[in-house]
Amino acid sequence: MPLQLYNTMGRKTEEFRPITPGKVSFYGCGPTVYNYAHIGNLRAYVFQDTLARTLRFLGYKVTHVMNITDVGHLTGDADEGEDKMVKSAAERGKSVLEIADFYTKAFFNDTDRLNIRRPDIICRATEHIDDMINLIKRIEANGHTYTAGGNLYYDVTSYPDYGKLAGLNLSDLKAGARIDVDENKRNPFDFVLWFTKSKFENQALTWDSPWGRGYPGWHIECSAMSMKYLGEHFDIHTGGIDHITIHHTNEIAQSEGATGKKWVNYWLHNEFLVLNKEKMSKSSGDFLTLQKLIDQGYGSGDYRFFLLGGHYRSQLAFSWQSMDSAKNALKNLIQRTSRLLEAAGNVPSGNEDKAGSRDWGSASARMENFRTALEQDLNTPRALSELQAVIKEGLNGAILPADAVKAVAAMDGVLGLRLLEKAAEKGGDSGGSSGSATLSVEERQRIEDLISKRAAAKKEKNWAEADKIRDMLAGEGIILEDGASGTIWKHIPKNGV
Ligand code: AMP
Ligand code: ZN
């Protein structure tokens, strides 16, 4: 079966046909490096990674490009609010470049821990200002721009297909119009290509341009950098679903406005990770990072396993209970893989195998199911079941253990759980930095409930009650730490682990 992907452009599942047979050009929107990535953002990057790994497994040569946004992204995606980088630098008493460097390193530290392969090309916005200026010149030459209040704007009425990705036309968009504060705009959906003095006199980084000294709007970087590295027409573009209505819609208007032809063939968007029924977001101030999960006793692999257990186009609700289930399931899988390795003797792992690169022997049917699951719009929950089944059958003799090990290696080349490595290393300890995982689900829930009760007491300024709860938990070895993004806890068992 050929690979089927759900294309947001057109809202239907389509057979994937690359522009150049055997090759895939793929651009994924990267992070804005003004803060740590939260675990919702990391879902977007595990999705990009799963897509790139799947394409390689299916035999394609993939060029995966990702940007790092270090200029131009305002707190509102439609040019409202403050510049995220400048705001973060001011709050932390650092320069914008220091902030960008720090959070770029933190981002790759997280993605490395999640076993997300680095994209082939990683490009920073501030290193591509000339490319953006050249692209804006082309957009301007084609009559899509106007100047107002010193800024250069994209005139969305000049591009008849505006809103196509979101399945909306300009009149639908107008009906649901956002309130926009920028009086320079002729139309609320117009957006900035180049800012000059009219906004943010204190902008840290500015460049000379035909429109005056200033800095680029957020959307232009993705158009300019993707085309620089992948050409004017490429295969796949990804991002979270929040990017559909503004960021990607504007990217298309820019790119196609400059070239006059189709830009991207397949648009793939991941759904949100939600916490308490709300999208996790950096601006809410209440977000979880990978480090916080690790501090709570989980391994980064547990989080990857949890994510793969949901389809990328379904909302996924985060809870500590589901992290516990993921942790236990992965631990179990590693232990069983370890037993499988023993049963198989010394088998060359064959990791990185392509689906069609060898005869899978007695594991052929499972490998075929695994491949089909991925070909059906990256059905990772079903792919995981096939992995579990091949291990089970390798242990009960339905599949030769040596064949099962080879299949596990190939499957894990896509899923990225580092199963064989961990099985050989530890025989099943998926790790984590505190002792909290030794607590039962019920105990953990009780602690979470007490923390919520304490937060409510603090809100009511009932400090005595709040302190009582903290001290009581401390007596049980549960240490609370209050931070800007809420309270986290650590379990320091009495034996001092
Ligand atoms: P940002 O750094 O804010 O530009 O976001 C990075 C990526 O994370 C983008 O592709 C977003 O669409 C995606 N994203 C943001 N919030 C969530 C969430 N709660 N769940 C999944 N993806 C998200
Ligand atoms: Zn982008």
Short mmCIF file of C-alpha atoms and ligand atoms in Angstrom, two decimals:
data_model
loop_
_atom_site.label_atom_id
_atom_site.label_comp_id
_atom_site.label_asym_id
_atom_site.label_seq_id
_atom_site.Cartn_x
_atom_site.Cartn_y
_atom_site.Cartn_z
CA MET A 1 0.00 0.00 0.00
CA PRO A 2 1.38 3.46 -0.82
CA LEU A 3 1.83 5.98 1.97
CA GLN A 4 -1.37 7.89 2.78
CA LEU A 5 -1.16 11.28 4.49
CA TYR A 6 -3.91 13.59 5.69
CA ASN A 7 -3.44 16.89 3.88
CA THR A 8 -4.82 19.92 5.72
CA MET A 9 -4.94 21.59 2.30
CA GLY A 10 -8.16 20.05 1.03
CA ARG A 11 -8.88 18.24 4.33
CA LYS A 12 -8.51 14.73 3.03
CA THR A 13 -6.24 11.72 3.18
CA GLU A 14 -4.20 11.42 -0.01
CA GLU A 15 -1.62 9.11 -1.48
CA PHE A 16 1.80 10.64 -1.01
CA ARG A 17 3.61 11.26 -4.31
CA PRO A 18 6.93 13.07 -3.95
CA ILE A 19 7.94 15.69 -6.53
CA THR A 20 11.16 13.78 -7.25
CA PRO A 21 10.73 9.98 -7.07
CA GLY A 22 12.50 8.53 -4.03
CA LYS A 23 13.20 11.91 -2.42
CA VAL A 24 11.27 14.00 0.09
CA SER A 25 11.77 17.68 0.84
CA PHE A 26 10.30 18.53 4.22
CA TYR A 27 10.12 21.75 6.24
CA GLY A 28 8.90 21.81 9.84
CA CYS A 29 8.31 25.01 11.77
CA GLY A 30 10.76 25.19 14.66
CA PRO A 31 10.74 26.84 18.07
CA THR A 32 10.73 30.49 19.05
CA VAL A 33 13.65 30.49 21.46
CA TYR A 34 12.47 32.87 24.18
CA ASN A 35 11.68 30.24 26.79
CA TYR A 36 11.93 26.49 27.37
CA ALA A 37 9.86 24.30 25.08
CA HIS A 38 6.87 22.88 26.95
CA ILE A 39 5.86 19.26 26.54
CA GLY A 40 3.10 20.33 24.10
CA ASN A 41 5.69 21.92 21.80
CA LEU A 42 7.74 18.75 22.11
CA ARG A 43 4.78 16.81 20.73
CA ALA A 44 5.20 18.82 17.51
CA TYR A 45 8.86 17.80 17.26
CA VAL A 46 8.29 14.12 18.10
CA PHE A 47 5.72 14.21 15.30
CA GLN A 48 8.22 15.75 12.84
CA ASP A 49 10.75 13.14 13.87
CA THR A 50 8.28 10.27 13.47
CA LEU A 51 7.40 11.53 10.00
CA ALA A 52 11.06 11.81 8.94
CA ARG A 53 11.88 8.37 10.37
CA THR A 54 8.85 6.80 8.69
CA LEU A 55 9.75 8.28 5.31
CA ARG A 56 13.29 6.93 5.64
CA PHE A 57 11.99 3.53 6.72
CA LEU A 58 9.82 3.49 3.59
CA GLY A 59 12.97 4.06 1.54
CA TYR A 60 12.86 7.78 0.79
CA LYS A 61 15.88 10.04 0.94
CA VAL A 62 14.67 12.87 3.16
CA THR A 63 15.91 16.44 3.50
CA HIS A 64 14.42 17.78 6.72
CA VAL A 65 14.76 21.52 7.38
CA MET A 66 13.80 23.31 10.59
CA ASN A 67 14.03 26.98 11.53
CA ILE A 68 14.92 28.62 14.80
CA THR A 69 12.91 31.80 15.33
CA ASP A 70 15.04 34.39 17.08
CA VAL A 71 13.48 37.57 15.70
CA GLY A 72 10.10 38.99 14.68
CA HIS A 73 7.64 36.75 16.58
CA LEU A 74 5.22 38.85 18.60
CA THR A 75 3.18 37.55 21.52
CA GLY A 76 0.17 37.47 19.17
CA ASP A 77 0.67 35.59 15.90
CA ALA A 78 -1.22 38.36 14.01
CA ASP A 79 1.30 41.12 14.82
CA GLU A 80 -0.31 42.09 18.13
CA GLY A 81 1.53 42.46 21.43
CA GLU A 82 5.19 42.60 22.22
CA ASP A 83 8.21 40.96 20.62
CA LYS A 84 8.66 37.62 22.43
CA MET A 85 12.46 37.71 22.33
CA VAL A 86 12.79 41.35 23.46
CA LYS A 87 10.28 40.81 26.27
CA SER A 88 12.05 37.69 27.52
CA ALA A 89 15.48 39.39 27.36
CA ALA A 90 14.21 42.39 29.34
CA GLU A 91 12.59 40.16 31.98
CA ARG A 92 15.77 38.16 32.44
CA GLY A 93 18.23 41.08 32.19
CA LYS A 94 20.04 39.51 29.20
CA SER A 95 20.63 40.42 25.58
CA VAL A 96 18.37 38.95 22.89
CA LEU A 97 21.31 36.94 21.51
CA GLU A 98 22.12 35.50 24.91
CA ILE A 99 18.48 34.48 25.35
CA ALA A 100 18.38 32.94 21.87
CA ASP A 101 21.59 30.96 22.48
CA PHE A 102 20.49 29.75 25.89
CA TYR A 103 17.06 28.51 24.81
CA THR A 104 18.32 27.06 21.53
CA LYS A 105 20.74 24.90 23.52
CA ALA A 106 17.95 24.00 25.97
CA PHE A 107 15.71 23.05 23.04
CA PHE A 108 18.25 20.67 21.51
CA ASN A 109 19.04 19.25 24.91
CA ASP A 110 15.35 18.32 25.18
CA THR A 111 15.06 16.97 21.64
CA ASP A 112 18.27 14.92 22.09
CA ARG A 113 16.91 13.43 25.31
CA LEU A 114 13.73 12.51 23.45
CA ASN A 115 15.84 10.77 20.80
CA ILE A 116 14.58 13.20 18.16
CA ARG A 117 17.07 13.17 15.31
CA ARG A 118 18.47 16.56 14.42
CA PRO A 119 16.99 17.85 11.15
CA ASP A 120 19.44 17.86 8.22
CA ILE A 121 19.39 21.66 8.08
CA ILE A 122 18.72 23.89 11.08
CA CYS A 123 18.51 27.56 10.15
CA ARG A 124 18.32 30.65 12.34
CA ALA A 125 16.14 33.55 11.27
CA THR A 126 18.73 36.20 12.18
CA GLU A 127 21.26 34.54 9.83
CA HIS A 128 18.89 34.78 6.84
CA ILE A 129 17.82 38.42 6.81
CA ASP A 130 19.16 38.96 3.26
CA ASP A 131 17.11 36.01 1.99
CA MET A 132 14.01 37.51 3.61
CA ILE A 133 14.67 40.95 2.13
CA ASN A 134 15.15 39.45 -1.35
CA LEU A 135 11.90 37.52 -1.05
CA ILE A 136 9.99 40.58 0.17
CA LYS A 137 11.31 42.48 -2.87
CA ARG A 138 9.74 39.82 -5.13
CA ILE A 139 6.44 40.00 -3.25
CA GLU A 140 6.52 43.77 -3.59
CA ALA A 141 7.35 43.62 -7.30
CA ASN A 142 4.25 41.45 -7.80
CA GLY A 143 2.03 44.12 -6.27
CA HIS A 144 1.12 42.44 -2.96
CA THR A 145 2.38 45.10 -0.55
CA TYR A 146 1.77 48.61 0.77
CA THR A 147 3.57 50.83 3.26
CA ALA A 148 1.80 52.38 6.24
CA GLY A 149 3.15 53.93 9.41
CA GLY A 150 6.65 53.01 8.25
CA ASN A 151 5.90 49.25 8.04
CA LEU A 152 5.60 47.16 4.92
CA TYR A 153 2.38 45.13 4.87
CA TYR A 154 1.10 42.23 2.81
CA ASP A 155 -2.24 43.14 1.24
CA VAL A 156 -4.27 39.93 1.56
CA THR A 157 -6.92 41.11 -0.90
CA SER A 158 -4.24 40.98 -3.63
CA TYR A 159 -4.02 37.19 -3.24
CA PRO A 160 -7.33 35.56 -4.21
CA ASP A 161 -6.60 32.21 -2.52
CA TYR A 162 -5.93 33.77 0.89
CA GLY A 163 -7.33 31.49 3.63
CA LYS A 164 -7.43 28.35 1.43
CA LEU A 165 -5.44 26.25 3.93
CA ALA A 166 -7.82 27.08 6.75
CA GLY A 167 -10.75 26.33 4.44
CA LEU A 168 -11.89 29.93 4.70
CA ASN A 169 -12.20 32.78 2.27
CA LEU A 170 -11.79 36.45 3.13
CA SER A 171 -15.48 37.00 3.84
CA ASP A 172 -15.58 33.99 6.25
CA LEU A 173 -12.46 35.33 7.91
CA LYS A 174 -14.03 38.77 8.23
CA ALA A 175 -17.09 37.27 9.89
CA GLY A 176 -14.92 35.77 12.63
CA ALA A 177 -12.54 38.73 12.71
CA ARG A 178 -10.04 39.05 15.50
CA ILE A 179 -9.81 42.44 17.10
CA ASP A 180 -6.71 44.03 15.75
CA VAL A 181 -5.03 47.07 17.23
CA ASP A 182 -2.79 47.96 14.31
CA GLU A 183 -4.47 50.98 12.70
CA ASN A 184 -2.03 50.99 9.81
CA LYS A 185 -3.62 47.88 8.36
CA ARG A 186 -6.12 48.34 5.55
CA ASN A 187 -7.60 44.94 6.36
CA PRO A 188 -7.34 43.16 9.73
CA PHE A 189 -5.77 40.11 8.01
CA ASP A 190 -2.98 42.08 6.39
CA PHE A 191 0.30 41.30 8.08
CA VAL A 192 3.71 42.82 8.46
CA LEU A 193 6.55 41.82 6.16
CA TRP A 194 8.97 44.41 7.49
CA PHE A 195 8.74 46.53 10.64
CA THR A 196 10.48 49.90 10.87
CA LYS A 197 10.35 52.63 13.47
CA SER A 198 6.57 52.56 13.84
CA LYS A 199 6.68 49.72 16.34
CA PHE A 200 9.13 48.89 19.11
CA GLU A 201 11.62 51.74 19.14
CA ASN A 202 13.64 49.55 21.50
CA GLN A 203 13.98 46.59 19.12
CA ALA A 204 17.38 45.09 19.90
CA LEU A 205 18.28 43.82 16.46
CA THR A 206 17.67 45.86 13.31
CA TRP A 207 18.92 45.69 9.73
CA ASP A 208 19.03 48.08 6.75
CA SER A 209 16.47 47.37 4.06
CA PRO A 210 14.81 49.09 1.08
CA TRP A 211 11.95 49.98 3.47
CA GLY A 212 14.17 51.50 6.15
CA ARG A 213 16.12 50.15 9.07
CA GLY A 214 14.04 47.59 10.88
CA TYR A 215 13.36 43.88 11.21
CA PRO A 216 11.23 41.19 9.56
CA GLY A 217 7.75 40.02 10.48
CA TRP A 218 7.54 36.46 11.78
CA HIS A 219 6.02 34.63 8.80
CA ILE A 220 8.55 35.68 6.16
CA GLU A 221 11.39 33.66 7.70
CA CYS A 222 9.71 30.32 7.00
CA SER A 223 8.94 31.23 3.39
CA ALA A 224 12.48 32.49 2.78
CA MET A 225 14.42 29.73 4.52
CA SER A 226 12.34 26.81 3.26
CA MET A 227 12.71 27.99 -0.34
CA LYS A 228 16.41 28.64 0.09
CA TYR A 229 17.08 25.06 1.20
CA LEU A 230 14.31 23.09 -0.51
CA GLY A 231 13.48 25.09 -3.64
CA GLU A 232 10.36 26.98 -4.67
CA HIS A 233 8.17 23.88 -4.72
CA PHE A 234 8.62 21.16 -2.11
CA ASP A 235 6.80 18.19 -0.66
CA ILE A 236 5.82 18.53 2.99
CA HIS A 237 5.36 21.33 5.52
CA THR A 238 4.40 20.68 9.17
CA GLY A 239 3.45 22.51 12.35
CA GLY A 240 0.91 22.42 15.16
CA ILE A 241 -2.74 23.06 14.29
CA ASP A 242 -2.54 26.55 15.79
CA HIS A 243 -0.39 27.52 12.80
CA ILE A 244 -3.08 26.80 10.21
CA THR A 245 -5.13 29.99 10.33
CA ILE A 246 -2.42 32.63 10.58
CA HIS A 247 1.19 31.54 10.29
CA HIS A 248 0.88 28.96 7.53
CA THR A 249 -1.88 30.88 5.78
CA ASN A 250 0.44 33.89 5.63
CA GLU A 251 3.45 31.80 4.62
CA ILE A 252 1.48 30.53 1.60
CA ALA A 253 0.36 34.05 0.62
CA GLN A 254 3.98 35.22 0.73
CA SER A 255 5.60 32.29 -1.08
CA GLU A 256 3.00 31.93 -3.80
CA GLY A 257 2.73 35.73 -4.02
CA ALA A 258 6.46 35.82 -4.79
CA THR A 259 6.72 32.87 -7.21
CA GLY A 260 3.23 32.89 -8.72
CA LYS A 261 3.03 29.08 -8.43
CA LYS A 262 2.19 26.30 -5.99
CA TRP A 263 4.57 26.14 -3.07
CA VAL A 264 3.92 23.06 -0.87
CA ASN A 265 2.13 19.82 -1.81
CA TYR A 266 1.26 18.33 1.61
CA TRP A 267 0.42 20.23 4.80
CA LEU A 268 0.51 18.11 7.97
CA HIS A 269 -0.53 19.43 11.37
CA ASN A 270 -0.32 17.84 14.78
CA GLU A 271 -3.16 18.27 17.30
CA PHE A 272 -2.57 19.70 20.74
CA LEU A 273 -1.40 18.20 23.93
CA VAL A 274 -3.93 19.38 26.49
CA LEU A 275 -3.73 19.75 30.24
CA ASN A 276 -6.97 20.03 32.22
CA LYS A 277 -8.83 20.29 28.87
CA GLU A 278 -6.80 23.35 27.83
CA LYS A 279 -4.07 23.66 25.23
CA MET A 280 -0.73 23.80 26.95
CA SER A 281 0.84 27.14 26.06
CA LYS A 282 3.88 29.10 27.08
CA SER A 283 1.94 32.29 27.64
CA SER A 284 -0.36 30.70 30.25
CA GLY A 285 2.70 30.53 32.52
CA ASP A 286 1.55 27.11 33.71
CA PHE A 287 3.42 24.68 31.56
CA LEU A 288 5.37 21.50 32.01
CA THR A 289 8.83 20.97 30.60
CA LEU A 290 10.61 17.70 29.90
CA GLN A 291 12.92 18.47 32.81
CA LYS A 292 9.92 18.66 35.14
CA LEU A 293 8.81 15.20 34.04
CA ILE A 294 12.34 13.92 34.68
CA ASP A 295 12.36 15.58 38.11
CA GLN A 296 9.16 13.70 38.85
CA GLY A 297 10.85 10.38 38.20
CA TYR A 298 10.03 9.69 34.54
CA GLY A 299 12.47 8.95 31.76
CA SER A 300 12.34 11.01 28.56
CA GLY A 301 11.56 7.72 26.77
CA ASP A 302 8.41 7.40 28.88
CA TYR A 303 7.16 10.68 27.45
CA ARG A 304 8.02 9.63 23.90
CA PHE A 305 6.18 6.35 24.47
CA PHE A 306 3.17 8.27 25.84
CA LEU A 307 3.09 10.49 22.73
CA LEU A 308 3.36 7.58 20.30
CA GLY A 309 0.37 5.98 22.01
CA GLY A 310 -1.83 8.73 20.53
CA HIS A 311 -2.38 9.46 16.85
CA TYR A 312 -0.80 12.80 15.91
CA ARG A 313 -4.14 14.17 14.67
CA SER A 314 -5.98 13.43 17.93
CA GLN A 315 -5.88 15.63 20.97
CA LEU A 316 -3.87 14.01 23.70
CA ALA A 317 -4.64 14.70 27.35
CA PHE A 318 -1.67 14.80 29.65
CA SER A 319 -2.04 13.30 33.12
CA TRP A 320 0.32 11.84 35.64
CA GLN A 321 -1.67 8.60 35.55
CA SER A 322 -1.05 8.22 31.83
CA MET A 323 2.64 8.95 32.38
CA ASP A 324 2.65 6.14 34.95
CA SER A 325 1.02 3.78 32.48
CA ALA A 326 3.54 4.77 29.81
CA LYS A 327 6.42 4.28 32.22
CA ASN A 328 5.21 0.83 33.25
CA ALA A 329 4.48 -0.26 29.70
CA LEU A 330 7.89 0.85 28.45
CA LYS A 331 9.66 -0.79 31.37
CA ASN A 332 7.80 -3.99 30.63
CA LEU A 333 8.70 -3.77 26.96
CA ILE A 334 12.39 -3.29 27.76
CA GLN A 335 12.38 -6.25 30.14
CA ARG A 336 10.71 -8.46 27.56
CA THR A 337 13.14 -7.25 24.88
CA SER A 338 15.97 -8.17 27.20
CA ARG A 339 14.58 -11.70 27.51
CA LEU A 340 14.11 -11.85 23.77
CA LEU A 341 17.78 -10.91 23.27
CA GLU A 342 18.81 -13.74 25.58
CA ALA A 343 16.59 -16.18 23.71
CA ALA A 344 17.99 -15.07 20.36
CA GLY A 345 21.66 -15.22 21.33
CA ASN A 346 23.90 -12.71 19.66
CA VAL A 347 21.96 -11.24 16.74
CA PRO A 348 23.32 -8.39 14.64
CA SER A 349 20.68 -5.74 15.24
CA GLY A 350 20.26 -4.49 11.66
CA ASN A 351 18.98 -1.18 13.06
CA GLU A 352 18.08 1.44 10.43
CA ASP A 353 16.71 -1.22 8.10
CA LYS A 354 14.30 -0.12 5.44
CA ALA A 355 10.93 -1.83 5.16
CA GLY A 356 11.80 -3.51 1.88
CA SER A 357 15.50 -4.09 2.46
CA ARG A 358 15.44 -7.69 3.64
CA ASP A 359 13.43 -10.83 4.11
CA TRP A 360 11.96 -10.64 7.60
CA GLY A 361 11.58 -14.42 7.85
CA SER A 362 9.02 -15.54 10.42
CA ALA A 363 8.45 -11.86 11.44
CA SER A 364 7.28 -10.92 7.91
CA ALA A 365 3.57 -10.67 8.72
CA ARG A 366 4.20 -8.43 11.72
CA MET A 367 6.58 -6.25 9.73
CA GLU A 368 3.97 -5.94 7.00
CA ASN A 369 1.31 -4.87 9.56
CA PHE A 370 3.74 -2.40 11.08
CA ARG A 371 4.49 -0.88 7.71
CA THR A 372 0.79 -0.68 6.85
CA ALA A 373 0.01 1.05 10.16
CA LEU A 374 2.54 3.76 9.37
CA GLU A 375 1.38 4.03 5.78
CA GLN A 376 -2.10 4.81 7.06
CA ASP A 377 -1.30 8.39 8.02
CA LEU A 378 1.31 7.42 10.63
CA ASN A 379 -0.83 5.27 12.89
CA THR A 380 1.73 5.01 15.70
CA PRO A 381 -0.68 3.44 18.24
CA ARG A 382 -1.13 0.48 15.87
CA ALA A 383 2.57 0.42 15.05
CA LEU A 384 3.29 0.16 18.79
CA SER A 385 0.89 -2.80 19.09
CA GLU A 386 2.77 -4.57 16.31
CA LEU A 387 6.03 -3.98 18.13
CA GLN A 388 4.53 -5.42 21.31
CA ALA A 389 3.15 -8.38 19.37
CA VAL A 390 6.46 -9.22 17.68
CA ILE A 391 8.18 -9.28 21.08
CA LYS A 392 5.46 -11.46 22.56
CA GLU A 393 5.58 -13.90 19.65
CA GLY A 394 9.37 -13.96 19.72
CA LEU A 395 9.15 -15.04 23.35
CA ASN A 396 6.38 -17.62 22.93
CA GLY A 397 7.96 -19.23 19.88
CA ALA A 398 5.41 -18.13 17.27
CA ILE A 399 8.29 -16.18 15.64
CA LEU A 400 11.95 -17.20 15.69
CA PRO A 401 13.64 -15.07 18.37
CA ALA A 402 16.39 -14.01 15.95
CA ASP A 403 13.79 -12.81 13.41
CA ALA A 404 11.90 -11.02 16.19
CA VAL A 405 15.05 -9.16 17.29
CA LYS A 406 15.70 -7.96 13.74
CA ALA A 407 12.10 -6.81 13.44
CA VAL A 408 12.26 -5.01 16.79
CA ALA A 409 15.43 -3.21 15.68
CA ALA A 410 13.80 -2.04 12.45
CA MET A 411 10.54 -1.03 14.14
CA ASP A 412 12.38 0.88 16.81
CA GLY A 413 14.36 2.65 14.10
CA VAL A 414 11.02 4.37 13.44
CA LEU A 415 9.62 4.62 16.96
CA GLY A 416 12.89 5.73 18.54
CA LEU A 417 12.43 4.12 21.96
CA ARG A 418 16.05 2.88 22.13
CA LEU A 419 14.68 -0.53 23.09
CA LEU A 420 17.61 -2.78 22.24
CA GLU A 421 20.11 -0.37 23.73
CA LYS A 422 18.18 -0.17 27.00
CA ALA A 423 17.43 -3.88 27.05
CA ALA A 424 21.12 -4.70 26.65
CA GLU A 425 22.14 -2.05 29.20
CA LYS A 426 19.79 -2.34 32.09
CA GLY A 427 17.33 -5.10 31.47
CA GLY A 428 14.35 -2.88 31.98
CA ASP A 429 15.06 0.22 34.04
CA SER A 430 13.65 3.12 32.05
CA GLY A 431 15.22 5.59 34.45
CA GLY A 432 14.19 8.89 36.00
CA SER A 433 15.98 11.10 38.46
CA SER A 434 13.97 10.94 41.66
CA GLY A 435 12.45 8.22 43.71
CA SER A 436 8.89 9.39 43.07
CA ALA A 437 8.17 6.54 40.70
CA THR A 438 8.19 4.18 43.67
CA LEU A 439 4.92 5.76 44.81
CA SER A 440 1.65 4.19 43.76
CA VAL A 441 -0.77 6.00 41.46
CA GLU A 442 -3.14 6.54 44.41
CA GLU A 443 -0.36 8.08 46.52
CA ARG A 444 0.66 10.35 43.68
CA GLN A 445 -2.94 11.44 43.14
CA ARG A 446 -3.26 12.22 46.85
CA ILE A 447 -0.15 14.41 46.64
CA GLU A 448 -1.50 16.22 43.55
CA ASP A 449 -4.81 16.81 45.36
CA LEU A 450 -3.02 18.23 48.39
CA ILE A 451 -0.97 20.52 46.15
CA SER A 452 -4.19 21.81 44.53
CA LYS A 453 -5.69 22.34 48.00
CA ARG A 454 -2.58 24.26 49.02
CA ALA A 455 -2.76 26.41 45.85
CA ALA A 456 -6.38 27.22 46.68
CA ALA A 457 -5.41 28.12 50.27
CA LYS A 458 -2.65 30.41 48.98
CA LYS A 459 -5.09 32.10 46.64
CA GLU A 460 -7.30 32.84 49.62
CA LYS A 461 -4.23 34.07 51.51
CA ASN A 462 -4.73 31.28 54.04
CA TRP A 463 -0.99 30.95 54.62
CA ALA A 464 -1.35 28.82 57.75
CA GLU A 465 -3.28 26.12 55.85
CA ALA A 466 -0.83 26.31 52.91
CA ASP A 467 2.17 25.88 55.22
CA LYS A 468 0.46 23.05 57.10
CA ILE A 469 0.04 21.09 53.86
CA ARG A 470 3.64 21.76 52.80
CA ASP A 471 5.02 20.68 56.19
CA MET A 472 2.85 17.60 56.31
CA LEU A 473 4.09 16.51 52.87
CA ALA A 474 7.69 17.32 53.85
CA GLY A 475 7.26 14.93 56.79
CA GLU A 476 6.52 12.20 54.23
CA GLY A 477 9.59 13.08 52.15
CA ILE A 478 7.60 15.04 49.54
CA ILE A 479 9.37 18.32 48.86
CA LEU A 480 7.44 21.10 47.11
CA GLU A 481 9.08 23.69 44.89
CA ASP A 482 7.08 26.74 43.82
CA GLY A 483 8.09 28.24 40.49
CA ALA A 484 6.76 30.68 37.92
CA SER A 485 4.92 27.83 36.24
CA GLY A 486 3.33 26.24 39.30
CA THR A 487 4.39 23.81 42.00
CA ILE A 488 6.41 20.70 41.33
CA TRP A 489 7.26 18.03 43.87
CA LYS A 490 10.04 15.61 44.49
CA HIS A 491 10.00 12.45 46.54
CA ILE A 492 13.09 12.04 48.67
CA PRO A 493 12.61 8.58 50.18
CA LYS A 494 13.63 8.16 53.82
CA ASN A 495 16.63 6.03 52.87
CA GLY A 496 17.95 9.15 51.14
CA VAL A 497 17.93 8.14 47.45
P1 AMP B 1 6.31 27.91 19.27
O1 AMP B 1 7.70 27.73 19.82
O2 AMP B 1 5.37 28.57 20.22
O3 AMP B 1 6.32 28.58 17.91
O4 AMP B 1 5.67 26.46 19.06
C1 AMP B 1 6.40 25.39 18.54
C2 AMP B 1 5.50 24.30 17.97
O5 AMP B 1 4.68 23.71 18.99
C3 AMP B 1 4.52 24.80 16.91
O6 AMP B 1 4.50 23.86 15.83
C4 AMP B 1 3.18 24.81 17.62
O7 AMP B 1 2.13 24.66 16.73
C5 AMP B 1 3.32 23.62 18.54
N1 AMP B 1 2.46 23.66 19.75
C6 AMP B 1 2.23 24.71 20.57
N2 AMP B 1 1.44 24.35 21.62
C7 AMP B 1 1.18 23.02 21.46
C8 AMP B 1 0.44 22.05 22.21
N3 AMP B 1 -0.17 22.35 23.37
N4 AMP B 1 0.39 20.78 21.75
C9 AMP B 1 1.02 20.42 20.60
N5 AMP B 1 1.74 21.29 19.84
C10 AMP B 1 1.83 22.57 20.26
ZN ZN B 2 6.89 28.63 10.29
#
